Coordinates of C-alpha atoms and ligand atoms in Angstrom, one line a residue:
X618 CA 121.5 68.9 87.0
X619 CA 124.7 69.6 88.7
X620 CA 126.2 68.5 85.3
X621 CA 124.6 71.5 83.9
X622 CA 126.8 73.7 86.1
X623 CA 129.7 71.7 84.6
X624 CA 131.8 71.3 87.7
X625 CA 134.4 69.9 85.3
X626 CA 135.1 73.4 84.1
X627 CA 136.5 74.4 87.4
X628 CA 139.2 72.9 89.5
X629 CA 137.0 71.9 92.5
X630 CA 139.9 71.5 94.8
X631 CA 141.4 74.9 93.9
X632 CA 138.0 76.6 94.3
X633 CA 137.4 75.1 97.7
X634 CA 140.9 76.2 98.8
X635 CA 140.2 79.7 97.5
X636 CA 136.9 79.9 99.4
X637 CA 138.5 78.6 102.6
X638 CA 141.5 80.9 102.4
X639 CA 140.0 84.1 101.0
X640 CA 136.4 83.7 102.2
X641 CA 133.8 86.0 100.5
X642 CA 134.8 89.3 99.0
X643 CA 132.3 92.1 98.2
X644 CA 132.5 95.5 96.6
X645 CA 129.4 97.5 95.8
X646 CA 128.3 100.7 94.1
X647 CA 125.7 103.1 95.4
X648 CA 125.3 105.2 98.5
X649 CA 121.9 103.7 99.6
X650 CA 120.3 100.4 99.6
X651 CA 118.0 101.6 96.8
X652 CA 120.8 102.3 94.3
X653 CA 123.2 99.6 95.2
X654 CA 124.6 96.7 93.2
X655 CA 127.2 94.4 94.7
X656 CA 129.8 92.2 93.2
X657 CA 130.9 89.1 95.0
X658 CA 133.6 86.5 94.9
X659 CA 132.4 83.3 96.5
X660 CA 129.1 84.4 97.7
X661 CA 127.4 81.2 99.0
X662 CA 123.8 80.2 99.4
X663 CA 122.5 77.7 101.9
X664 CA 119.4 76.0 100.3
X665 CA 118.2 74.6 103.6
X666 CA 118.3 77.9 105.5
X667 CA 117.3 79.8 102.3
X668 CA 120.0 82.3 103.2
X669 CA 123.0 83.8 101.4
X670 CA 126.2 83.4 103.4
X671 CA 129.3 85.6 103.6
X672 CA 132.3 83.7 104.8
X673 CA 134.8 85.8 106.8
X674 CA 138.5 85.0 106.5
X675 CA 141.7 86.9 107.0
X676 CA 141.5 88.2 103.4
X677 CA 137.8 88.8 102.9
X678 CA 136.4 92.3 102.5
X679 CA 133.0 93.9 102.5
X680 CA 132.5 97.4 101.0
X681 CA 130.4 99.2 102.1
X682 CA 131.1 97.9 105.6
X683 CA 127.9 99.1 107.2
X684 CA 128.0 97.2 110.4
X685 CA 124.5 96.8 111.8
X686 CA 123.2 99.5 109.3
X687 CA 123.2 96.6 106.8
X688 CA 119.9 95.8 108.4
X689 CA 118.4 99.3 108.2
X690 CA 116.5 98.2 106.3
X691 CA 118.8 96.1 104.0
X692 CA 122.0 95.9 102.0
X693 CA 120.1 96.4 98.7
X694 CA 116.9 96.0 96.7
X695 CA 116.9 92.7 94.9
X696 CA 114.2 93.8 92.5
X697 CA 114.1 97.0 90.5
X698 CA 111.1 98.2 92.5
X699 CA 112.4 100.9 94.8
X700 CA 112.6 100.1 98.5
X701 CA 109.9 97.4 98.6
X702 CA 110.1 95.6 101.9
X703 CA 109.5 92.1 100.4
X704 CA 112.4 92.5 98.0
X705 CA 115.4 93.2 100.3
X706 CA 118.7 91.4 100.0
X707 CA 121.0 90.5 102.9
X708 CA 123.3 87.7 103.9
X709 CA 124.3 85.8 107.0
X710 CA 127.9 85.8 108.2
X711 CA 130.0 82.8 109.1
X712 CA 133.8 82.4 109.7
X713 CA 135.4 80.5 106.8
X714 CA 136.5 78.0 109.4
X715 CA 132.9 76.8 109.7
X716 CA 133.1 75.4 106.2
X717 CA 134.9 72.3 107.7
X718 CA 131.6 71.4 109.4
X719 CA 129.3 72.2 106.5
X720 CA 128.1 70.2 103.5
X721 CA 130.6 70.2 100.6
X722 CA 129.9 73.3 98.5
X723 CA 128.8 73.1 94.9
X724 CA 130.5 75.8 92.9
X725 CA 128.7 77.8 90.2
X726 CA 131.4 78.6 87.6
X727 CA 129.3 81.1 85.6
X728 CA 129.3 84.8 86.2
X729 CA 125.9 85.1 87.8
X730 CA 123.4 87.9 88.2
X731 CA 121.2 87.4 91.2
X732 CA 117.9 89.3 91.4
X733 CA 114.2 89.1 92.2
X734 CA 111.6 89.3 89.4
X735 CA 108.7 91.5 90.7
X736 CA 105.6 90.0 89.0
X737 CA 106.5 87.6 86.3
X738 CA 102.9 86.9 85.3
X739 CA 102.2 90.5 84.3
X740 CA 103.7 91.7 81.0
X741 CA 104.2 95.3 82.1
X742 CA 106.0 94.1 85.2
X743 CA 108.1 91.6 83.1
X744 CA 109.4 94.3 80.8
X745 CA 109.6 97.3 83.1
X746 CA 110.8 95.7 86.3
X747 CA 112.8 92.8 85.0
X748 CA 113.8 92.5 81.3
X749 CA 114.9 96.1 80.8
X750 CA 116.7 96.4 84.2
X751 CA 118.4 93.0 83.6
X752 CA 119.4 93.9 80.1
X753 CA 121.1 97.2 81.2
X754 CA 122.6 95.8 84.4
X755 CA 124.3 93.3 82.1
X756 CA 125.6 96.1 80.0
X757 CA 126.9 97.9 83.0
X758 CA 129.2 95.0 84.0
X759 CA 131.0 93.6 81.0
X760 CA 131.6 90.1 82.5
X761 CA 127.8 89.7 82.6
X762 CA 127.9 88.7 78.9
X763 CA 125.9 86.3 76.8
X764 CA 127.3 83.4 78.9
X765 CA 126.1 84.9 82.2
X766 CA 123.8 82.9 84.5
X767 CA 120.6 84.6 85.8
X768 CA 119.3 83.5 89.2
X769 CA 115.8 84.5 90.2
X770 CA 115.3 84.5 93.9
X771 CA 111.7 85.8 94.3
X772 CA 110.5 82.2 94.7
X773 CA 108.0 82.1 91.9
X774 CA 107.7 79.5 89.2
X775 CA 108.7 80.2 85.6
X776 CA 105.6 82.3 85.0
X777 CA 103.8 83.1 81.8
X778 CA 106.7 84.8 80.0
X779 CA 109.8 82.7 80.9
X780 CA 110.8 82.5 77.2
X781 CA 111.5 86.2 77.3
X782 CA 113.9 85.9 80.2
X783 CA 115.6 83.1 78.3
X784 CA 116.5 85.6 75.6
X785 CA 118.8 87.6 77.9
X786 CA 121.6 85.0 78.0
X787 CA 122.5 81.8 76.4
X788 CA 122.3 79.9 79.7
X789 CA 119.1 78.7 81.2
X790 CA 118.0 81.0 84.1
X791 CA 117.7 79.3 87.5
X792 CA 114.8 79.7 89.9
X793 CA 115.1 79.7 93.6
X794 CA 113.3 76.3 93.9
X795 CA 115.8 74.7 91.6
X796 CA 118.8 75.6 93.7
X797 CA 118.0 72.8 96.1
X798 CA 118.7 70.3 93.3
X799 CA 122.3 71.3 93.2
X800 CA 123.1 70.7 96.9
X801 CA 122.9 72.2 100.3
X802 CA 125.6 74.8 99.9
X803 CA 126.1 76.6 96.6
X804 CA 128.9 79.0 96.1
X805 CA 128.8 81.5 93.2
X806 CA 132.4 82.0 92.0
X807 CA 131.6 85.5 90.6
X808 CA 128.3 87.1 91.1
X809 CA 126.5 90.4 90.9
X810 CA 123.5 91.0 93.2
X811 CA 120.8 93.6 92.5
X812 CA 119.4 95.5 89.5
X813 CA 119.9 98.9 87.9
X814 CA 116.8 101.1 88.3
X815 CA 118.1 103.4 85.6
X816 CA 115.6 102.3 83.0
X817 CA 112.4 102.3 85.1
X818 CA 109.9 105.1 84.4
X819 CA 107.0 104.2 86.7
X820 CA 106.2 103.8 90.4
X821 CA 103.2 101.6 91.2
X822 CA 101.8 103.5 94.2
X823 CA 103.1 101.6 97.2
X824 CA 103.8 104.8 99.2
X825 CA 102.1 107.5 97.1
X826 CA 99.5 107.1 94.3
X827 CA 101.0 105.6 91.2
X828 CA 102.6 107.8 88.6
X829 CA 105.7 108.5 86.5
X830 CA 109.0 108.3 88.6
X831 CA 110.2 111.6 89.8
X832 CA 113.5 111.6 88.0
X833 CA 113.3 109.6 84.8
X834 CA 116.8 108.7 83.5
X835 CA 116.0 106.7 80.4
X836 CA 115.1 107.9 76.9
X837 CA 113.5 106.3 73.9
X838 CA 116.9 105.4 72.5
X839 CA 117.7 102.9 75.3
X840 CA 114.2 101.4 75.2
X841 CA 114.5 101.0 71.4
X842 CA 118.0 99.5 71.6
X843 CA 116.6 97.0 74.1
X844 CA 113.6 96.3 71.8
X845 CA 115.8 95.8 68.7
X846 CA 118.1 93.4 70.6
X847 CA 115.1 91.3 71.7
X848 CA 113.7 91.4 68.2
X849 CA 117.0 90.2 66.8
X850 CA 117.0 87.3 69.2
X851 CA 113.4 86.5 68.1
X852 CA 114.5 86.6 64.5
X853 CA 112.1 89.4 63.7
X854 CA 113.2 91.7 61.0
X855 CA 111.6 95.1 60.6
X856 CA 110.9 96.5 57.2
X857 CA 113.3 99.3 57.2
X858 CA 115.2 101.0 54.3
X859 CA 113.9 100.5 50.8
X860 CA 110.4 99.5 51.1
X861 CA 108.5 98.2 48.1
X862 CA 105.5 100.2 46.9
X863 CA 103.2 97.4 48.0
X864 CA 104.6 97.3 51.5
X865 CA 104.4 101.1 51.8
X866 CA 100.7 101.0 51.1
X867 CA 100.1 98.1 53.4
X868 CA 99.6 100.1 56.5
X869 CA 97.5 98.6 59.3
X870 CA 96.4 99.3 62.8
X871 CA 96.4 96.7 65.6
X872 CA 93.7 96.1 68.2
X873 CA 95.3 94.3 71.1
X874 CA 92.4 92.7 72.8
X875 CA 92.0 91.0 76.2
X876 CA 89.8 88.0 76.0
X877 CA 89.4 87.1 79.7
X878 CA 88.4 90.4 81.3
X879 CA 88.3 94.2 80.8
X880 CA 86.7 93.5 77.4
X881 CA 85.8 95.7 74.5
X882 CA 82.2 94.6 74.0
X883 CA 81.7 96.1 70.5
X884 CA 85.1 95.2 69.1
X885 CA 83.8 94.4 65.6
X886 CA 82.0 97.7 65.4
X887 CA 85.1 99.5 66.7
X888 CA 87.3 97.9 64.1
X889 CA 84.9 98.7 61.3
X890 CA 84.9 102.4 62.4
X891 CA 88.7 102.5 62.6
X892 CA 89.1 101.0 59.1
X893 CA 86.8 103.7 57.8
X894 CA 88.5 106.4 59.7
X895 CA 92.1 105.5 58.8
X896 CA 91.6 103.7 55.6
X897 CA 93.9 101.0 56.8
X898 CA 93.4 97.3 57.4
X899 CA 93.0 95.9 60.9
X900 CA 94.9 93.2 62.7
X901 CA 93.8 91.9 66.1
X902 CA 96.0 90.2 68.5
X903 CA 95.7 88.9 72.1
X904 CA 98.0 87.1 74.5
X905 CA 95.5 84.3 74.6
X906 CA 95.6 83.7 70.8
X907 CA 99.1 84.5 69.5
X908 CA 102.5 83.7 70.8
X909 CA 104.5 86.7 71.9
X910 CA 107.0 86.7 69.0
X911 CA 104.1 86.8 66.6
X912 CA 102.6 89.7 68.5
X913 CA 105.9 91.6 68.5
X914 CA 106.3 91.1 64.7
X915 CA 102.8 92.5 64.1
X916 CA 103.2 95.5 66.4
X917 CA 106.6 96.4 65.0
X918 CA 105.0 97.2 61.7
X919 CA 101.9 98.8 63.0
X920 CA 100.8 102.5 62.5
X921 CA 98.3 102.5 65.3
X922 CA 97.9 100.3 68.4
X923 CA 94.5 100.4 70.2
X924 CA 93.9 98.6 73.5
X925 CA 92.2 98.7 76.8
X926 CA 94.4 99.9 79.6
X927 CA 96.4 96.9 80.7
X928 CA 99.8 95.3 80.8
X929 CA 99.6 94.2 77.2
X930 CA 100.2 97.9 76.3
X931 CA 103.8 97.7 77.3
X932 CA 104.2 96.1 73.8
X933 CA 104.1 99.7 72.6
X934 CA 107.9 99.7 73.0
X935 CA 108.0 97.6 69.8
X936 CA 106.0 100.1 67.7
X937 CA 107.9 101.9 64.9
X938 CA 108.6 105.6 65.4
X939 CA 105.7 107.8 64.4
X940 CA 103.1 105.3 65.4
X941 CA 100.1 106.1 67.6
X942 CA 99.0 104.4 70.8
X943 CA 95.3 104.7 71.7
X944 CA 94.6 103.6 75.3
X945 CA 91.0 103.0 76.4
X946 CA 89.8 103.4 80.0
X947 CA 86.7 101.9 81.6
X948 CA 84.0 104.0 83.2
X949 CA 85.0 106.0 86.3
X950 CA 88.7 105.5 85.7
X951 CA 90.6 108.7 85.2
X952 CA 93.4 108.2 82.5
X953 CA 95.5 110.9 84.1
X954 CA 96.0 108.8 87.2
X955 CA 97.2 105.6 85.5
X956 CA 99.9 106.5 83.1
X957 CA 102.5 103.7 82.8
X958 CA 101.9 103.5 79.0
X959 CA 101.5 107.2 78.5
X960 CA 104.8 107.8 80.2
X961 CA 106.5 105.1 78.1
X962 CA 105.2 106.4 74.8
X963 CA 106.1 110.0 75.8
X964 CA 109.7 109.3 76.8
X965 CA 111.9 111.7 74.8
X966 CA 112.9 110.0 71.6
X967 CA 110.2 107.3 71.7
X968 CA 108.6 109.4 69.0
X969 CA 105.1 107.9 69.5
X970 CA 101.8 109.8 69.7
X971 CA 99.5 109.0 72.6
X972 CA 95.7 109.2 72.9
X973 CA 93.7 108.4 76.0
X974 CA 90.0 107.7 75.8
X975 CA 87.7 107.2 78.7
X976 CA 84.2 105.7 78.8
X977 CA 82.0 108.5 80.2
X978 CA 78.7 106.7 79.8
X979 CA 77.9 104.4 82.7
X980 CA 75.3 102.4 80.7
X981 CA 78.1 101.5 78.3
X982 CA 79.9 99.5 81.0
X983 CA 79.4 96.1 82.4
X984 CA 80.7 95.5 85.9
X985 CA 81.2 92.2 87.9
X986 CA 80.4 92.7 91.5
X987 CA 80.0 89.0 92.1
X988 CA 83.6 88.1 91.0
X989 CA 86.4 87.4 93.5
X990 CA 87.9 90.6 94.9
X991 CA 91.1 90.4 92.9
X992 CA 89.0 90.5 89.7
X993 CA 87.0 93.5 91.0
X994 CA 84.2 91.8 92.9
X995 CA 82.7 93.8 95.8
X996 CA 80.2 91.3 97.1
X997 CA 82.4 90.7 100.2
X998 CA 82.1 94.3 101.3
X999 CA 79.6 96.0 103.6
X1000 CA 76.4 97.1 101.9
X1001 CA 77.3 100.7 102.7
X1002 CA 80.7 100.4 101.1
X1003 CA 79.2 98.7 98.0
X1004 CA 76.6 101.4 97.6
X1005 CA 79.3 104.0 97.9
X1006 CA 81.3 102.4 95.1
X1007 CA 78.3 102.0 92.9
X1008 CA 77.4 105.6 93.2
X1009 CA 80.9 107.0 92.6
X1010 CA 81.6 108.5 89.2
X1011 CA 85.4 108.4 89.5
X1012 CA 87.8 106.3 91.5
X1013 CA 89.6 108.7 93.9
X1014 CA 93.4 108.6 94.1
X1015 CA 94.5 105.5 96.0
X1016 CA 97.5 103.4 96.8
X1017 CA 98.4 100.1 95.3
X1018 CA 97.2 97.3 95.1
X1019 CA 94.0 96.1 96.7
X1020 CA 91.7 99.1 96.5
X1021 CA 88.3 97.5 95.9
X1022 CA 86.8 100.5 94.1
X1023 CA 89.7 100.6 91.7
X1024 CA 89.6 96.9 91.0
X1025 CA 85.8 97.0 90.5
X1026 CA 86.1 99.8 88.0
X1027 CA 89.2 98.7 86.1
X1028 CA 87.8 95.2 85.5
X1029 CA 84.6 96.5 83.9
X1030 CA 83.9 95.6 80.3
X1031 CA 83.2 98.5 77.9
X1032 CA 81.1 99.3 74.9
X1033 CA 83.2 101.9 73.2
X1034 CA 81.3 105.0 72.1
X1035 CA 82.7 105.3 68.6
X1036 CA 82.1 109.0 67.9
X1037 CA 83.7 110.2 71.1
X1038 CA 86.7 107.9 70.5
X1039 CA 87.2 109.2 66.9
X1040 CA 87.0 112.7 68.3
X1041 CA 89.6 112.0 70.9
X1042 CA 91.9 110.6 68.3
X1043 CA 91.4 113.5 65.8
X1044 CA 92.1 116.0 68.6
X1045 CA 95.6 114.5 69.0
X1046 CA 96.5 112.9 65.7
X1047 CA 96.4 115.8 63.2
X1048 CA 98.1 114.1 60.3
X1049 CA 97.9 110.5 59.2
X1050 CA 100.6 108.6 61.1
X1051 CA 103.6 108.4 58.8
X1052 CA 106.1 105.8 59.8
X1053 CA 108.4 106.5 56.8
X1054 CA 108.9 110.1 57.7
X1055 CA 109.6 109.5 61.3
X1056 CA 113.4 109.7 61.7
X1057 CA 115.2 109.9 65.0
X1058 CA 115.8 113.5 65.9
X1059 CA 119.4 114.5 66.8
X1060 CA 120.2 114.5 70.5
X1061 CA 123.7 115.9 70.2
X1062 CA 124.0 118.9 72.6
X1063 CA 126.2 121.9 72.0
X1064 CA 129.4 122.3 73.9
X1065 CA 130.2 125.5 75.8
X1066 CA 130.6 128.7 73.7
X1067 CA 134.3 129.6 73.7
X1068 CA 136.3 132.7 74.5
X1069 CA 133.3 134.7 75.8
X1070 CA 134.2 138.4 76.2
X1071 CA 132.6 141.7 77.1
X1072 CA 133.4 145.3 76.2
X1073 CA 131.7 148.2 77.8
X1074 CA 131.4 151.9 77.2
X1075 CA 129.7 154.8 78.9
X1076 CA 127.8 157.1 76.6
X1077 CA 126.4 159.6 79.0
X1078 CA 125.6 159.9 82.7
X1079 CA 122.5 157.7 82.1
X1080 CA 123.6 155.8 79.0
X1081 CA 126.0 152.8 78.6
X1082 CA 126.7 149.9 76.2
X1083 CA 127.6 146.4 76.8
X1084 CA 129.0 144.3 74.0
X1085 CA 129.2 140.5 74.5
X1086 CA 130.9 138.2 72.0
X1087 CA 132.0 134.6 71.9
X1088 CA 133.2 131.8 69.6
X1089 CA 131.1 128.8 68.5
X1090 CA 131.2 125.6 70.6
X1091 CA 134.0 123.3 69.6
X1092 CA 131.7 120.5 68.4
X1093 CA 129.7 122.6 66.0
X1094 CA 132.2 122.5 63.3
X1095 CA 131.7 118.8 63.0
X1096 CA 127.9 118.9 62.9
X1097 CA 125.1 119.8 60.6
X1098 CA 122.7 121.7 62.7
X1099 CA 119.5 123.1 61.3
X1100 CA 119.3 126.0 63.7
X1101 CA 122.0 127.5 65.9
X1102 CA 121.1 130.1 68.5
X1103 CA 122.6 131.6 71.6
X1104 CA 121.1 132.5 74.9
X1105 CA 122.5 135.4 76.9
X1106 CA 121.5 136.1 80.5
X1107 CA 122.4 139.5 82.0
X1108 CA 122.1 140.2 85.7
X1109 CA 123.0 143.4 87.5
X1110 CA 125.3 142.4 90.3
X1111 CA 123.4 142.1 93.6
X1112 CA 120.0 141.8 91.9
X1113 CA 118.3 138.4 91.9
X1114 CA 116.5 138.6 88.6
X1115 CA 118.1 138.5 85.1
X1116 CA 117.2 139.3 81.5
X1117 CA 117.4 136.4 79.0
X1118 CA 118.0 137.1 75.3
X1119 CA 117.9 134.6 72.4
X1120 CA 120.4 135.8 69.7
X1121 CA 121.2 134.5 66.2
X1122 CA 124.9 135.7 66.0
X1123 CA 128.1 135.5 68.0
X1124 CA 128.0 139.0 69.4
X1125 CA 125.5 141.6 70.4
X1126 CA 125.6 145.1 71.8
X1127 CA 123.1 145.8 74.6
X1128 CA 122.1 149.4 75.3
X1129 CA 118.6 149.2 76.7
X1130 CA 118.5 148.8 80.5
X1131 CA 122.3 149.1 80.7
X1132 CA 123.4 151.6 83.3
X1133 CA 126.8 153.4 83.6
X1134 CA 129.2 152.4 86.4
X1135 CA 127.4 149.2 87.1
X1136 CA 128.7 145.6 87.2
X1137 CA 126.8 143.0 85.2
X1138 CA 127.1 139.2 85.3
X1139 CA 126.7 137.7 81.9
X1140 CA 126.1 134.0 81.0
X1141 CA 126.2 132.7 77.4
X1142 CA 125.1 129.3 76.1
X1143 CA 124.4 127.7 72.7
X1144 CA 121.1 126.1 71.6
X1145 CA 120.7 123.7 68.7
X1146 CA 117.3 123.3 67.0
X1147 CA 115.3 125.2 69.7
X1148 CA 115.5 122.7 72.5
X1149 CA 119.0 121.2 72.7
X1150 CA 120.6 123.4 75.4
X1151 CA 124.3 123.5 75.9
X1152 CA 126.1 124.4 79.2
X1153 CA 126.8 128.0 80.1
X1154 CA 130.3 129.3 79.7
X1155 CA 132.0 130.7 82.8
X1156 CA 130.3 133.8 84.0
X1157 CA 131.6 137.2 82.7
X1158 CA 131.9 140.2 85.0
X1159 CA 131.4 143.3 83.0
X1160 CA 131.7 146.8 84.5
X1161 CA 130.3 149.7 82.6
Ligands
UDP1600 N1 95.8 89.5 80.4 C1 95.4 89.2 79.1 N2 94.1 89.1 78.7 C2 93.1 89.3 79.6 C3 93.5 89.5 81.0 C4 94.8 89.7 81.3 O1 96.3 89.1 78.2 O2 92.0 89.1 79.3 C5 97.2 89.6 80.7 C6 97.6 91.1 81.0 O3 98.1 91.7 79.8 C7 98.7 90.9 82.0 C8 98.3 89.7 82.8 O4 97.4 89.0 81.9 O5 100.0 90.6 81.3 C9 97.7 90.1 84.1 O6 96.6 90.9 83.9 P1 96.0 91.9 85.0 O7 94.6 92.3 84.6 O8 96.1 91.2 86.3 O9 96.9 93.1 85.0 P2 96.9 94.5 84.2 O10 96.8 94.2 82.7 O11 95.8 95.3 84.7 O12 98.2 95.1 84.5

């Protein structure tokens, strides 16, 4: 396997000399361990000790040079999950002179991205924690190109979706366990360690109950660019552009079913009802029955996706704009508290509609108290605790990941009450989903308004006028914008409230609430299409 790393491509002697002379070199971005990614020359890994090694020499450097703060708690997060104490990265230090007494290093010539996958057996985790962050970390550093090598250090086997990770680069990803095969000491010629968290939208509830991340930095555009890139690599073409009349009529909804647990018990009845309701044909898929590329192909042309809450719903990111996601929740599970897919579908620019339905009828659910705890069994608990869970009508807010009441409820099977589901869908989906009409909305923001000015006049002892005028933002003359408006804020100096005005033209004379011999602070900004706000121009000081 060391052949695979093609030692021939590098001059072994030169590499060894460089390592001995220069040692390891590190420069990182990020102020905190949670937002740090580090780039290394000659970072090494000792497979026996299972430790990364930084070799100090006269010309090595380490930025940030944190001293012992490097262990408080770590240099960086190796997975995209924020500050998880099982996912920290650090290295041991040695003088480069120690190399003389160590096993001969094996050099990895590829530019390498070193990271932890968080939970490679769960599709939501695969996409949210790994694939998207890897994809965009690779776009952040241009030498992490299609030839880059991915190294997964979390210590798991390939997992159920390894083929998806293979799509990210042309080189086979390496697992921690495989590193031993290459030798006792591996040195990565050029490597990046850590993942960008910029694309993540959900926190799983390790320190506070799960929910959307506080400051989401990704929009539908980046999710869709990632999805198209993956689809291209899977050779999946979407039917865009000129559709034939036949294709146009061939709308369908998808039921993504789970066949092992959390079942829909009346799936056939549900499908019949939805066919009736939408006048579309039905397609069912499941991870157990179709391969993933097939499922992506089906979903990328679907008008509606219906599924029980669960990781398979992350596949919503392959839906066309304008489509509808219907997420079904078992009895006693409050949809508002478990929103990874709602948050995904609601990202600005995803242009999906989202409907949550919840089973409110206890008799329509089948629970499995005798199963192992991780599949929701409660037989191992005290009688009192069991009774408490059985009597509860809603799982209270809780932390991840082993709350028995949550697991008991989420692994129930459900008979879907059709009338209440149709009602829930009709309440949200007012018009038939129309994929053809759904075009991406413009996201071009206005520039600052230019040359803002004010003129004032005093009419009488209690009457004054304030005229504000400005020029259009510089970028407007190159744009076709449906609606251009301006917002003006007027604040009397010293007061802490202001009056906002929305105006259609480039000037306006204010006379109401304007006092003589008073100084006003005036801010002006441009707004495109009601919600694309521009920046305020420099504040104007206007004395009447
Ligand atoms: N899974 C599935 N069918 C099933 C049960 C699970 O496809 O009947 C998949 C699920 O989509 C996820 C993985 O198996 O990718 C783990 O499922 P789990 O129930 O543990 O997680 P959840 O879906 O609740 O996130």
